[in-house]
């Protein structure tokens, strides 16, 4: 026998649309957080790398200090 819904409840199409909207918004939030995190990490890496180059230390250099 088919599932019975209470009258006035959301239709299966509405439920599917709400789930789809929720997942898209959650994915957009995750992308935004990841972008902010890696932008900050890249900025910190660039600052420390530039400071190391200014002081004469080069990352991965084969030359002795």
Short mmCIF file of C-alpha atoms in Angstrom, two decimals:
data_model
loop_
_atom_site.label_atom_id
_atom_site.label_comp_id
_atom_site.label_asym_id
_atom_site.label_seq_id
_atom_site.Cartn_x
_atom_site.Cartn_y
_atom_site.Cartn_z
CA UNK A 1 0.00 0.00 0.00
CA UNK A 2 1.22 3.51 -0.77
CA UNK A 3 2.40 5.86 1.93
CA UNK A 4 -0.34 8.10 3.23
CA UNK A 5 0.35 11.77 3.93
CA UNK A 6 -1.45 14.01 6.31
CA UNK A 7 -3.56 16.54 4.42
CA UNK A 8 -1.81 19.88 4.21
CA UNK A 9 1.70 18.43 4.51
CA UNK A 10 4.47 19.23 2.04
CA UNK A 11 4.39 17.34 -1.22
CA UNK A 12 7.30 15.08 -2.19
CA UNK A 13 8.33 17.62 -4.83
CA UNK A 14 8.52 20.40 -2.24
CA UNK A 15 10.51 18.19 0.11
CA UNK A 16 12.96 17.31 -2.65
CA UNK A 17 13.35 20.99 -3.60
CA UNK A 18 14.00 22.00 0.00
CA UNK A 19 16.63 19.28 0.41
CA UNK A 20 18.28 20.35 -2.85
CA UNK A 21 18.34 24.02 -1.81
CA UNK A 22 19.74 23.11 1.60
CA UNK A 23 22.55 21.00 0.11
CA UNK A 24 23.49 23.74 -2.39
CA UNK A 25 23.63 26.34 0.39
CA UNK A 26 25.71 24.02 2.57
CA UNK A 27 28.13 23.42 -0.30
CA UNK A 28 28.41 27.17 -0.95
CA UNK A 29 29.22 27.72 2.73
CA UNK A 30 31.91 25.04 2.65
CA UNK A 31 33.48 26.57 -0.46
CA UNK A 32 33.48 30.03 1.14
CA UNK A 33 35.12 28.75 4.35
CA UNK A 34 37.73 26.81 2.35
CA UNK A 35 38.50 29.87 0.21
CA UNK A 36 38.98 32.11 3.25
CA UNK A 37 41.15 29.49 5.00
CA UNK A 38 43.48 28.89 2.07
CA UNK A 39 43.71 32.59 1.22
CA UNK A 40 44.89 33.24 4.76
CA UNK A 41 47.35 30.33 4.63
CA UNK A 42 48.77 31.51 1.31
CA UNK A 43 49.19 35.04 2.66
CA UNK A 44 51.05 33.72 5.71
CA UNK A 45 53.23 31.49 3.54
CA UNK A 46 54.10 34.37 1.23
CA UNK A 47 55.01 36.61 4.17
CA UNK A 48 57.25 34.04 5.85
CA UNK A 49 58.82 33.03 2.53
CA UNK A 50 59.59 36.65 1.64
CA UNK A 51 61.07 37.28 5.07
CA UNK A 52 63.27 34.20 4.70
CA UNK A 53 64.51 35.36 1.30
CA UNK A 54 65.28 38.82 2.64
CA UNK A 55 67.39 37.34 5.43
CA UNK A 56 69.34 35.19 2.96
CA UNK A 57 67.69 31.88 3.72
CA UNK A 58 66.22 30.11 0.73
CA UNK A 59 63.84 27.22 1.05
CA UNK A 60 65.17 24.06 -0.60
CA UNK A 61 68.55 25.53 -1.42
CA UNK A 62 71.37 23.09 -2.11
CA UNK A 63 74.01 25.60 -1.10
CA UNK A 64 75.49 25.32 2.40
CA UNK A 65 74.61 28.18 4.77
#
